[in-house]
């Protein structure tokens, strides 16, 4: 009894990993895009295996497209911020995703929307309980449409950005079903699985998608003077689509079907535009697996800033750099395509980007690792992908020789701290009071915290940490415990205090020079005594520079006195000379001697 109790307590500890199994997910989808009706209709069959230790009586899905319409939780939240965007979309403009039939193992069931009028979270009750190890097959007929006002999906003319377009099974983990209405702050979380997707489209459409084109013609037209694409159709050799009976019979004139497949991905996204042209290249996969990764860039002829290899070369350079940082890119292909909306959104094996800017490409490419391969829950732990990605992106820019990449973020975070507008970072994105603070905490402050960690453990150890985090968790769900474990294992020290302080509190750090005294010694050298005060609640080891000498203070004492001997007369003493620390007030960090 005592043993059992102890075991329970151990598992419940806050730093314990909650992710110990993953559900089995396999999707087969057949869908037809009817541009006249501005509508996609499809049938999806999900084969779902319960790998949890407890039985399930309900399957939960997300229908995220229903966020982009009036009265959704998203639209309501925007009203709180004084924004009228999706709330005002008309019947022909808003997005939707609705079932026409749902069957479980051949038996019709009625979906339940407990959050109505929001319909982004839907429950499908099971007839009996799905016991550990058992499987169930769900067949869903549905129709869907992106919104004319784009947000991580959209449609404009004949261009369609289809993301979150099918009923997407929610993640079930030790903490239970991970469902949440889609809200402006915080994104997605998905189960890894296999996707077998057949799309029927107008014959002149050009498609870019998660996955590789197994058969049929995706419509890729090489841009003038560019190479024929590397088509990875044999990467998943031996897999044939299991017909669902939705796309049956011969293809109608003016139409065409393309069959796609992806494995070990937690989402399948695609875009179509008849004017897309393709630039393609390839790059070696690092590591023992070897082989090549096909890199495809799709843009419209009018997007001249993408052309001439600009977007393609940036994509390949970012992918190569990230492979060296984390480890081999596991999938056969990467597609970077021009979406309707500005900015960018990451999906496994693809990114939808609004521009070919290097910063955007590196950011979304970094998400291939930090979310695609290392799949965190974006609405619960936004910092673990956005802030981590911000850090990695800035590191890339540093490697390109840019030194000023941190200054702007540091200044804005300090400004928020001085006005006491900070919040603990490790909290659901939707719990931040507004988009600006969400973004400052989740992206910028977190990026600066990762930079402090790199400075603290040293760059070689930081590289080792990222490789360990990748190697231990690739193709799995991750949370803070996984990252902490990698940090502690690689360094051989316990950095839990660092995570606790920086991600779970709003404690601020403020080192200050309390006083300094300089005297020349009998041998002609100079002795400097500096009083260093720790004024804030937070603590970090801190470097102090006196003349050409640098010392690190590692005590938590509120007042420390440092003695430094220099050959020549030092001009000043400076705390944290590289400005790595998120130090609330740097005006008290230096003193003239
Ligand atoms: Zn991002």
Coordinates of C-alpha atoms and ligand atoms in Angstrom, one line a residue:
X1 CA 0.0 0.0 0.0
X2 CA 2.8 2.4 0.9
X3 CA 4.7 1.4 -2.1
X4 CA 1.7 2.1 -4.3
X5 CA 1.2 5.5 -2.7
X6 CA 4.8 6.4 -3.2
X7 CA 4.7 5.4 -6.8
X8 CA 1.6 7.6 -7.3
X9 CA 3.2 10.5 -5.7
X10 CA 6.3 10.2 -7.8
X11 CA 4.3 10.1 -11.0
X12 CA 2.4 13.2 -10.0
X13 CA 5.5 15.4 -9.4
X14 CA 5.4 18.5 -11.5
X15 CA 8.7 17.8 -13.4
X16 CA 7.6 14.3 -14.4
X17 CA 7.1 13.5 -18.0
X18 CA 3.4 13.2 -18.7
X19 CA 3.9 11.8 -22.2
X20 CA 4.6 8.1 -22.0
X21 CA 2.6 6.7 -24.9
X22 CA 1.1 7.8 -28.2
X23 CA -2.2 6.7 -29.8
X24 CA -2.2 4.9 -33.1
X25 CA -3.6 7.0 -35.9
X26 CA -4.0 6.2 -39.6
X27 CA -6.1 8.4 -41.9
X28 CA -7.3 7.6 -45.4
X29 CA -9.0 10.5 -47.0
X30 CA -10.7 11.0 -50.4
X31 CA -11.8 14.6 -51.2
X32 CA -13.0 16.6 -54.1
X33 CA -12.6 20.3 -54.5
X34 CA -15.5 21.9 -56.3
X35 CA -14.4 25.4 -57.1
X36 CA -17.7 26.5 -58.5
X37 CA -19.4 25.8 -55.2
X38 CA -16.3 26.9 -53.3
X39 CA -16.6 23.7 -51.4
X40 CA -14.6 20.6 -50.5
X41 CA -16.4 17.4 -49.9
X42 CA -14.7 14.4 -48.6
X43 CA -14.7 11.1 -46.8
X44 CA -12.1 10.3 -44.1
X45 CA -11.6 6.9 -42.5
X46 CA -9.6 7.0 -39.3
X47 CA -8.2 3.8 -37.8
X48 CA -7.5 4.6 -34.2
X49 CA -5.7 2.4 -31.7
X50 CA -5.9 3.0 -28.0
X51 CA -2.4 2.7 -26.6
X52 CA -3.3 4.2 -23.2
X53 CA -3.7 2.1 -20.1
X54 CA -7.3 3.1 -19.6
X55 CA -10.4 2.5 -21.7
X56 CA -12.0 5.4 -23.7
X57 CA -15.7 5.9 -24.2
X58 CA -15.5 9.0 -26.5
X59 CA -13.3 10.1 -29.3
X60 CA -12.6 13.9 -29.5
X61 CA -11.9 15.8 -32.7
X62 CA -11.1 19.3 -33.7
X63 CA -12.8 21.0 -36.6
X64 CA -10.6 24.0 -36.6
X65 CA -12.1 25.6 -39.7
X66 CA -15.2 26.4 -37.6
X67 CA -13.1 29.0 -35.8
X68 CA -13.1 31.3 -38.8
X69 CA -16.8 32.2 -38.7
X70 CA -19.2 34.3 -36.6
X71 CA -19.9 33.2 -33.0
X72 CA -16.9 30.9 -32.8
X73 CA -14.8 31.1 -29.6
X74 CA -12.2 32.7 -31.8
X75 CA -14.5 35.4 -33.1
X76 CA -15.8 36.1 -29.5
X77 CA -12.3 36.4 -28.2
X78 CA -11.4 38.9 -30.9
X79 CA -14.4 41.0 -29.9
X80 CA -12.9 41.3 -26.5
X81 CA -9.8 42.8 -28.2
X82 CA -12.1 45.2 -30.1
X83 CA -11.5 43.3 -33.4
X84 CA -14.4 42.5 -35.7
X85 CA -13.0 40.2 -38.3
X86 CA -14.5 36.7 -38.4
X87 CA -17.6 37.9 -36.5
X88 CA -18.6 40.0 -39.5
X89 CA -18.0 37.5 -42.3
X90 CA -21.0 36.8 -44.4
X91 CA -22.5 33.4 -45.4
X92 CA -20.4 33.2 -48.5
X93 CA -17.2 34.3 -46.8
X94 CA -16.7 32.4 -43.6
X95 CA -15.1 29.1 -43.2
X96 CA -16.8 25.9 -42.1
X97 CA -16.4 22.2 -41.6
X98 CA -19.4 20.1 -41.1
X99 CA -20.3 16.4 -41.0
X100 CA -22.9 14.8 -43.2
X101 CA -22.4 11.4 -41.6
X102 CA -20.3 9.7 -39.0
X103 CA -20.0 5.9 -38.6
X104 CA -18.1 4.0 -36.0
X105 CA -17.4 0.4 -37.1
X106 CA -20.3 0.8 -39.5
X107 CA -22.8 2.2 -37.0
X108 CA -24.1 5.7 -37.4
X109 CA -23.4 8.1 -34.5
X110 CA -24.3 11.7 -33.8
X111 CA -21.4 14.1 -33.1
X112 CA -21.8 16.3 -30.0
X113 CA -20.7 19.9 -29.7
X114 CA -20.4 20.7 -26.0
X115 CA -18.9 24.2 -26.7
X116 CA -21.7 25.4 -29.0
X117 CA -22.0 27.8 -30.6
X118 CA -18.3 27.2 -31.0
X119 CA -17.9 24.0 -33.1
X120 CA -14.2 23.6 -33.2
X121 CA -14.3 20.8 -30.6
X122 CA -16.5 17.8 -31.2
X123 CA -17.1 14.6 -29.3
X124 CA -18.0 11.3 -31.0
X125 CA -19.4 8.9 -28.5
X126 CA -18.4 5.2 -28.8
X127 CA -21.0 2.4 -28.4
X128 CA -18.8 0.6 -25.8
X129 CA -15.5 1.3 -24.3
X130 CA -12.3 1.1 -26.3
X131 CA -10.1 -1.0 -24.2
X132 CA -6.3 -0.6 -24.0
X133 CA -4.8 -2.1 -27.1
X134 CA -8.1 -2.1 -29.0
X135 CA -8.8 -0.3 -32.3
X136 CA -11.8 1.4 -33.8
X137 CA -12.6 2.7 -37.3
X138 CA -14.4 6.0 -37.8
X139 CA -15.7 6.9 -41.2
X140 CA -16.7 10.6 -41.6
X141 CA -18.3 12.3 -44.6
X142 CA -17.9 16.0 -44.4
X143 CA -17.8 19.3 -46.3
X144 CA -15.4 22.2 -45.7
X145 CA -14.4 25.6 -46.9
X146 CA -11.7 28.0 -45.9
X147 CA -12.5 31.6 -45.2
X148 CA -12.1 34.5 -47.6
X149 CA -10.4 36.4 -44.7
X150 CA -7.3 34.2 -44.4
X151 CA -5.9 33.1 -41.1
X152 CA -3.5 30.1 -41.3
X153 CA -5.9 28.9 -44.1
X154 CA -7.9 30.8 -46.6
X155 CA -9.2 31.1 -50.2
X156 CA -8.8 33.9 -52.7
X157 CA -10.0 33.5 -56.3
X158 CA -8.7 30.0 -57.3
X159 CA -6.0 29.9 -54.6
X160 CA -6.9 27.6 -51.7
X161 CA -4.8 27.2 -48.5
X162 CA -6.2 24.0 -46.9
X163 CA -5.0 23.6 -43.4
X164 CA -7.1 22.1 -40.6
X165 CA -9.5 21.1 -43.3
X166 CA -10.5 17.6 -42.1
X167 CA -11.9 16.3 -38.8
X168 CA -8.6 16.1 -36.8
X169 CA -8.4 13.6 -34.0
X170 CA -7.4 15.3 -30.7
X171 CA -4.4 14.1 -28.7
X172 CA -5.1 11.7 -25.9
X173 CA -2.3 11.5 -23.3
X174 CA -1.8 10.8 -19.6
X175 CA -3.4 14.2 -18.8
X176 CA -6.5 13.2 -20.8
X177 CA -8.0 14.5 -24.0
X178 CA -6.2 17.6 -25.2
X179 CA -9.1 19.6 -26.6
X180 CA -9.4 23.4 -26.8
X181 CA -11.5 25.7 -29.0
X182 CA -9.2 27.3 -31.5
X183 CA -8.4 30.8 -30.2
X184 CA -6.2 33.6 -31.6
X185 CA -3.4 32.9 -29.1
X186 CA -2.0 29.4 -29.3
X187 CA -2.2 27.0 -32.2
X188 CA -2.3 23.2 -32.6
X189 CA -1.5 19.8 -31.2
X190 CA -1.8 16.5 -33.1
X191 CA -1.3 12.8 -33.0
X192 CA 1.4 11.3 -35.2
X193 CA 0.0 9.1 -37.8
X194 CA -0.1 7.9 -41.4
X195 CA -2.0 9.9 -44.0
X196 CA -3.1 8.5 -47.3
X197 CA -4.9 11.3 -49.2
X198 CA -6.5 11.3 -52.6
X199 CA -7.5 14.7 -53.9
X200 CA -9.6 15.4 -56.9
X201 CA -9.2 18.9 -58.4
X202 CA -9.6 20.8 -61.6
X203 CA -7.2 19.7 -64.2
X204 CA -5.3 22.9 -64.3
X205 CA -4.7 23.2 -60.5
X206 CA -1.2 22.9 -59.0
X207 CA -0.9 21.4 -55.6
X208 CA 1.7 21.5 -52.8
X209 CA 1.1 19.3 -49.8
X210 CA 2.4 17.5 -46.8
X211 CA 3.5 14.2 -48.0
X212 CA 4.7 13.0 -51.4
X213 CA 2.7 12.5 -54.6
X214 CA 2.5 8.8 -55.0
X215 CA 0.5 8.8 -58.2
X216 CA -1.3 11.2 -60.3
X217 CA 0.0 14.6 -61.4
X218 CA 0.3 17.4 -58.9
X219 CA 0.7 19.8 -61.8
X220 CA 4.2 20.9 -61.1
X221 CA 5.5 23.2 -63.8
X222 CA 9.2 24.1 -63.4
X223 CA 9.8 27.8 -63.4
X224 CA 11.6 28.9 -66.6
X225 CA 15.2 27.7 -66.7
X226 CA 14.9 25.6 -63.5
X227 CA 15.4 21.9 -63.0
X228 CA 12.8 19.1 -63.1
X229 CA 11.7 18.3 -59.6
X230 CA 12.9 15.3 -57.6
X231 CA 9.7 13.4 -57.1
X232 CA 9.9 11.1 -54.1
X233 CA 7.0 8.8 -55.2
X234 CA 8.9 5.7 -54.3
X235 CA 9.8 6.8 -50.8
X236 CA 6.7 5.0 -49.4
X237 CA 7.0 2.1 -51.8
X238 CA 4.5 -0.7 -51.5
X239 CA 1.6 1.4 -50.2
X240 CA -1.6 1.6 -52.2
X241 CA -4.6 3.6 -51.3
X242 CA -7.5 1.6 -49.8
X243 CA -10.5 2.9 -51.7
X244 CA -13.2 4.5 -49.5
X245 CA -15.9 4.5 -52.2
X246 CA -16.1 8.3 -52.3
X247 CA -14.0 9.1 -55.4
X248 CA -15.3 6.3 -57.6
X249 CA -15.5 5.6 -61.3
X250 CA -13.5 7.3 -64.0
X251 CA -12.4 10.9 -63.4
X252 CA -14.7 13.4 -65.1
X253 CA -13.2 15.5 -68.0
X254 CA -11.4 18.5 -66.8
X255 CA -10.6 16.9 -63.5
X256 CA -7.7 14.9 -62.1
X257 CA -6.8 12.9 -59.0
X258 CA -3.6 12.9 -57.1
X259 CA -2.7 10.4 -54.4
X260 CA -0.5 11.6 -51.5
X261 CA 1.1 9.8 -48.6
X262 CA 2.9 10.9 -45.5
X263 CA 4.0 8.9 -42.5
X264 CA 4.9 10.1 -39.0
X265 CA 3.2 13.4 -39.4
X266 CA 0.6 15.0 -37.1
X267 CA -1.1 17.1 -39.8
X268 CA -1.7 17.0 -43.5
X269 CA -2.0 20.4 -45.1
X270 CA -2.2 21.4 -48.8
X271 CA -2.6 24.4 -51.1
X272 CA -3.7 24.7 -54.7
X273 CA -3.3 27.5 -57.2
X274 CA -3.4 27.1 -61.0
X275 CA -0.7 29.7 -61.4
X276 CA 1.9 28.1 -59.1
X277 CA 5.3 27.4 -60.7
X278 CA 7.9 25.2 -59.1
X279 CA 11.5 25.7 -58.2
X280 CA 13.1 22.6 -56.8
X281 CA 16.3 21.3 -55.5
X282 CA 17.6 18.7 -53.1
X283 CA 19.9 18.4 -50.2
X284 CA 21.6 15.4 -48.5
X285 CA 20.0 14.0 -45.4
X286 CA 22.5 14.1 -42.6
X287 CA 23.3 11.0 -40.7
X288 CA 23.2 7.2 -41.3
X289 CA 19.9 7.3 -43.1
X290 CA 21.5 9.1 -46.0
X291 CA 19.6 9.8 -49.2
X292 CA 18.3 13.1 -50.4
X293 CA 15.6 15.4 -49.3
X294 CA 13.5 17.0 -52.1
X295 CA 12.9 20.7 -51.5
X296 CA 10.1 22.3 -53.5
X297 CA 9.2 26.0 -53.7
X298 CA 5.8 26.9 -55.2
X299 CA 5.0 30.5 -56.1
X300 CA 3.1 32.6 -58.6
X301 CA 4.9 34.2 -61.6
X302 CA 4.0 37.6 -60.1
X303 CA 6.1 36.7 -56.9
X304 CA 9.3 37.8 -58.5
X305 CA 11.0 38.2 -55.1
X306 CA 10.7 34.4 -54.7
X307 CA 12.2 33.7 -58.1
X308 CA 15.7 33.0 -59.3
X309 CA 16.4 30.5 -56.5
X310 CA 15.9 33.1 -53.7
X311 CA 13.3 31.2 -51.7
X312 CA 14.7 27.8 -52.7
X313 CA 18.3 28.6 -51.6
X314 CA 17.2 30.1 -48.4
X315 CA 15.0 27.0 -47.7
X316 CA 17.9 24.6 -48.4
X317 CA 20.4 26.7 -46.4
X318 CA 18.0 26.8 -43.4
X319 CA 17.3 23.0 -43.6
X320 CA 21.0 22.2 -43.8
X321 CA 21.8 24.4 -40.8
X322 CA 19.0 22.9 -38.8
X323 CA 20.0 19.3 -39.6
X324 CA 23.4 20.1 -38.2
X325 CA 21.9 21.7 -35.1
X326 CA 19.3 19.0 -34.2
X327 CA 19.8 16.0 -36.4
X328 CA 18.6 14.5 -39.7
X329 CA 15.4 15.7 -41.3
X330 CA 13.3 12.5 -41.3
X331 CA 10.9 13.1 -44.1
X332 CA 11.5 12.7 -47.9
X333 CA 10.4 16.2 -48.9
X334 CA 9.9 19.8 -47.8
X335 CA 7.6 22.2 -49.5
X336 CA 7.7 26.0 -49.1
X337 CA 4.8 27.6 -50.8
X338 CA 3.3 31.1 -51.3
X339 CA 0.1 31.5 -49.3
X340 CA -2.5 34.2 -49.4
X341 CA -1.9 35.6 -46.0
X342 CA 1.3 37.4 -44.9
X343 CA 3.5 35.8 -42.3
X344 CA 3.8 32.0 -42.2
X345 CA 2.5 28.8 -40.7
X346 CA 4.3 25.5 -40.2
X347 CA 3.0 22.1 -41.1
X348 CA 4.8 18.9 -41.2
X349 CA 6.9 18.7 -44.4
X350 CA 5.6 22.0 -45.5
X351 CA 5.3 25.7 -44.7
X352 CA 2.8 28.2 -46.0
X353 CA 4.6 31.5 -46.2
X354 CA 3.5 35.0 -47.3
X355 CA 7.0 36.1 -48.3
X356 CA 10.4 34.7 -49.1
X357 CA 12.1 36.7 -46.3
X358 CA 15.0 34.8 -44.8
X359 CA 13.8 35.4 -41.3
X360 CA 10.4 33.9 -42.1
X361 CA 11.9 30.9 -43.9
X362 CA 14.3 30.1 -41.1
X363 CA 11.5 30.5 -38.5
X364 CA 9.1 28.2 -40.2
X365 CA 11.8 25.7 -41.1
X366 CA 12.9 25.6 -37.5
X367 CA 9.3 24.6 -36.7
X368 CA 9.9 21.5 -38.8
X369 CA 11.9 20.4 -35.8
X370 CA 10.2 22.4 -33.0
X371 CA 6.7 21.3 -33.5
X372 CA 6.9 19.0 -36.6
X373 CA 9.3 16.4 -35.3
X374 CA 9.4 17.4 -31.6
X375 CA 5.6 17.8 -31.3
X376 CA 4.7 20.1 -28.4
X377 CA 1.2 21.3 -27.5
X378 CA 1.2 24.8 -29.1
X379 CA -1.7 26.2 -27.1
X380 CA -0.5 24.8 -23.8
X381 CA 3.3 25.3 -24.2
X382 CA 3.6 28.0 -26.9
X383 CA 7.0 28.9 -25.5
X384 CA 8.3 25.5 -26.3
X385 CA 7.9 26.0 -30.0
X386 CA 7.6 29.7 -30.7
X387 CA 10.2 31.0 -28.2
X388 CA 12.5 28.1 -28.8
X389 CA 12.1 28.8 -32.6
X390 CA 12.7 32.5 -32.0
X391 CA 16.0 31.6 -30.3
X392 CA 17.1 29.1 -33.0
X393 CA 16.2 31.7 -35.7
X394 CA 18.3 34.3 -34.1
X395 CA 21.1 31.8 -33.7
X396 CA 21.0 31.3 -37.4
X397 CA 21.3 35.0 -38.0
X398 CA 24.2 35.2 -35.6
X399 CA 25.9 32.5 -37.6
X400 CA 25.3 34.7 -40.7
X401 CA 27.3 37.4 -39.0
X402 CA 24.5 39.6 -37.6
X403 CA 25.3 40.8 -34.1
X404 CA 22.3 42.9 -33.4
X405 CA 19.6 40.2 -33.4
X406 CA 18.8 40.3 -29.7
X407 CA 18.8 44.1 -28.9
X408 CA 15.2 44.9 -30.0
X409 CA 13.7 42.0 -28.2
X410 CA 15.7 42.7 -25.0
X411 CA 14.6 46.4 -25.0
X412 CA 10.9 45.5 -25.4
X413 CA 11.0 42.8 -22.7
X414 CA 12.8 45.2 -20.3
X415 CA 10.1 47.7 -21.0
X416 CA 7.3 45.3 -20.1
X417 CA 9.2 44.2 -16.9
X418 CA 9.6 47.8 -15.8
X419 CA 5.9 48.3 -16.2
X420 CA 5.2 45.0 -14.4
X421 CA 3.4 43.7 -17.5
X422 CA 5.0 40.3 -17.6
X423 CA 3.3 37.0 -16.9
X424 CA 4.7 33.5 -16.2
X425 CA 5.6 32.2 -19.6
X426 CA 4.7 28.5 -19.0
X427 CA 0.9 29.0 -19.3
X428 CA -1.7 28.4 -22.0
X429 CA -1.4 31.0 -24.7
X430 CA -5.1 32.0 -24.3
X431 CA -4.4 33.0 -20.7
X432 CA -2.3 35.9 -21.6
X433 CA -4.3 39.1 -21.4
X434 CA -3.7 40.3 -25.0
X435 CA -1.9 39.4 -28.2
X436 CA 1.0 41.8 -27.6
X437 CA 1.9 40.4 -24.2
X438 CA 1.4 36.8 -25.4
X439 CA 3.8 37.5 -28.2
X440 CA 6.4 39.3 -26.1
X441 CA 6.4 36.5 -23.5
X442 CA 6.0 33.5 -25.7
X443 CA 8.4 34.5 -28.5
X444 CA 10.8 37.3 -27.5
X445 CA 11.3 36.7 -23.8
X446 CA 11.5 33.0 -24.2
X447 CA 14.1 33.4 -27.0
X448 CA 16.2 35.6 -24.7
X449 CA 15.9 33.0 -21.9
X450 CA 17.2 30.2 -24.3
X451 CA 20.0 32.6 -25.1
X452 CA 20.8 32.9 -21.4
X453 CA 20.8 29.1 -21.1
X454 CA 23.2 28.8 -24.0
X455 CA 25.5 31.3 -22.4
X456 CA 25.2 29.5 -19.0
X457 CA 26.0 26.0 -20.2
X458 CA 28.3 27.1 -23.0
X459 CA 27.7 26.8 -26.8
X460 CA 29.1 23.2 -27.2
X461 CA 26.9 21.9 -24.4
X462 CA 23.9 23.8 -25.8
X463 CA 24.4 22.1 -29.2
X464 CA 24.6 18.8 -27.4
X465 CA 21.4 19.5 -25.5
X466 CA 19.5 20.2 -28.8
X467 CA 20.9 17.0 -30.3
X468 CA 19.9 15.0 -27.2
X469 CA 16.4 16.6 -27.1
X470 CA 15.9 15.6 -30.7
X471 CA 17.4 12.1 -30.4
X472 CA 15.3 11.2 -27.3
X473 CA 12.0 12.7 -28.5
X474 CA 11.9 12.7 -32.3
X475 CA 8.4 11.9 -33.6
X476 CA 7.0 12.1 -30.2
X477 CA 5.0 14.6 -28.1
X478 CA 7.2 16.7 -25.9
X479 CA 6.8 19.0 -23.0
X480 CA 8.9 20.9 -20.6
X481 CA 10.0 17.8 -18.7
X482 CA 11.6 16.4 -21.9
X483 CA 13.7 19.5 -22.4
X484 CA 14.7 19.7 -18.7
X485 CA 15.8 16.1 -18.9
X486 CA 18.0 16.8 -21.9
X487 CA 19.6 19.8 -20.2
X488 CA 20.2 18.0 -17.0
X489 CA 21.6 14.9 -18.6
X490 CA 24.0 16.7 -21.0
X491 CA 25.3 19.1 -18.3
X492 CA 25.3 16.6 -15.5
X493 CA 23.8 19.4 -13.3
X494 CA 20.4 20.2 -12.2
X495 CA 19.0 23.2 -14.0
X496 CA 15.4 22.8 -12.7
X497 CA 15.9 26.2 -10.9
X498 CA 16.5 27.9 -14.2
X499 CA 13.3 26.5 -15.7
X500 CA 11.3 27.3 -12.6
X501 CA 12.6 30.8 -12.3
X502 CA 12.4 31.9 -15.9
X503 CA 9.3 30.0 -17.1
X504 CA 7.1 29.8 -14.0
X505 CA 7.6 33.1 -12.2
X506 CA 7.8 36.7 -13.2
X507 CA 10.8 37.3 -10.9
X508 CA 13.1 39.9 -12.3
X509 CA 16.8 40.1 -12.3
X510 CA 18.7 43.3 -11.5
X511 CA 22.4 43.4 -10.8
X512 CA 23.8 46.7 -9.8
X513 CA 27.2 48.2 -9.0
X514 CA 27.0 49.1 -5.3
X515 CA 30.4 50.8 -5.3
X516 CA 33.9 50.5 -6.6
X517 CA 37.4 51.3 -5.2
X518 CA 40.6 51.5 -7.2
X519 CA 44.1 51.6 -5.9
X520 CA 47.6 51.2 -7.3
X521 CA 49.7 48.5 -5.6
X522 CA 53.4 48.7 -4.7
X523 CA 54.3 46.7 -7.8
X524 CA 52.5 49.2 -10.1
X525 CA 49.5 47.0 -10.8
X526 CA 46.0 48.1 -10.0
X527 CA 43.6 46.5 -7.5
X528 CA 39.9 47.1 -8.1
X529 CA 37.2 46.3 -5.5
X530 CA 33.7 46.2 -6.9
X531 CA 30.5 45.7 -4.8
X532 CA 27.9 43.8 -6.9
X533 CA 24.4 44.0 -5.6
X534 CA 21.6 41.6 -6.5
X535 CA 18.4 43.8 -6.3
X536 CA 15.8 41.6 -8.0
X537 CA 14.2 38.4 -6.8
X538 CA 15.8 36.3 -9.6
X539 CA 19.4 35.0 -9.7
X540 CA 21.8 34.1 -12.4
X541 CA 25.6 33.6 -12.4
X542 CA 26.9 36.9 -13.7
X543 CA 30.1 38.1 -15.4
X544 CA 31.8 41.3 -14.3
X545 CA 34.5 42.9 -16.4
X546 CA 37.2 45.2 -14.9
X547 CA 39.6 46.5 -17.6
X548 CA 40.6 43.4 -19.6
X549 CA 39.7 40.9 -16.8
X550 CA 36.4 39.1 -16.6
X551 CA 35.2 37.2 -13.6
X552 CA 32.0 35.1 -13.0
X553 CA 30.1 35.5 -9.7
X554 CA 28.1 32.4 -8.8
X555 CA 26.9 33.1 -5.3
X556 CA 23.3 34.0 -4.6
X557 CA 24.4 36.5 -2.0
X558 CA 22.7 39.9 -2.2
X559 CA 26.0 41.7 -2.0
X560 CA 29.3 40.3 -3.3
X561 CA 32.7 42.0 -3.4
X562 CA 35.0 41.3 -6.2
X563 CA 38.7 42.0 -6.2
X564 CA 40.5 42.2 -9.6
X565 CA 44.1 43.0 -10.3
X566 CA 45.0 44.5 -13.6
X567 CA 48.3 45.5 -15.2
X568 CA 47.0 48.8 -16.4
X569 CA 44.6 51.2 -14.9
X570 CA 41.1 50.0 -15.7
X571 CA 38.7 52.6 -17.1
X572 CA 35.4 51.0 -15.8
X573 CA 33.8 48.0 -14.2
X574 CA 30.8 46.5 -16.1
X575 CA 28.3 43.9 -15.0
X576 CA 27.2 41.5 -17.7
X577 CA 29.3 43.2 -20.4
X578 CA 27.8 41.1 -23.3
X579 CA 24.3 42.0 -22.1
X580 CA 23.1 38.5 -22.2
X581 CA 21.0 38.7 -19.0
X582 CA 17.5 39.9 -18.9
X583 CA 18.6 42.6 -16.4
X584 CA 15.7 44.9 -15.5
X585 CA 17.9 48.1 -15.2
X586 CA 21.2 48.2 -17.1
X587 CA 21.8 51.8 -16.2
X588 CA 23.3 50.6 -12.8
X589 CA 25.5 48.0 -14.4
X590 CA 28.6 50.0 -15.0
X591 CA 30.8 52.5 -13.1
X592 CA 33.8 54.6 -14.2
X593 CA 36.8 54.0 -12.1
Ligands
LIG1 ZN1 6.2 30.3 -35.2

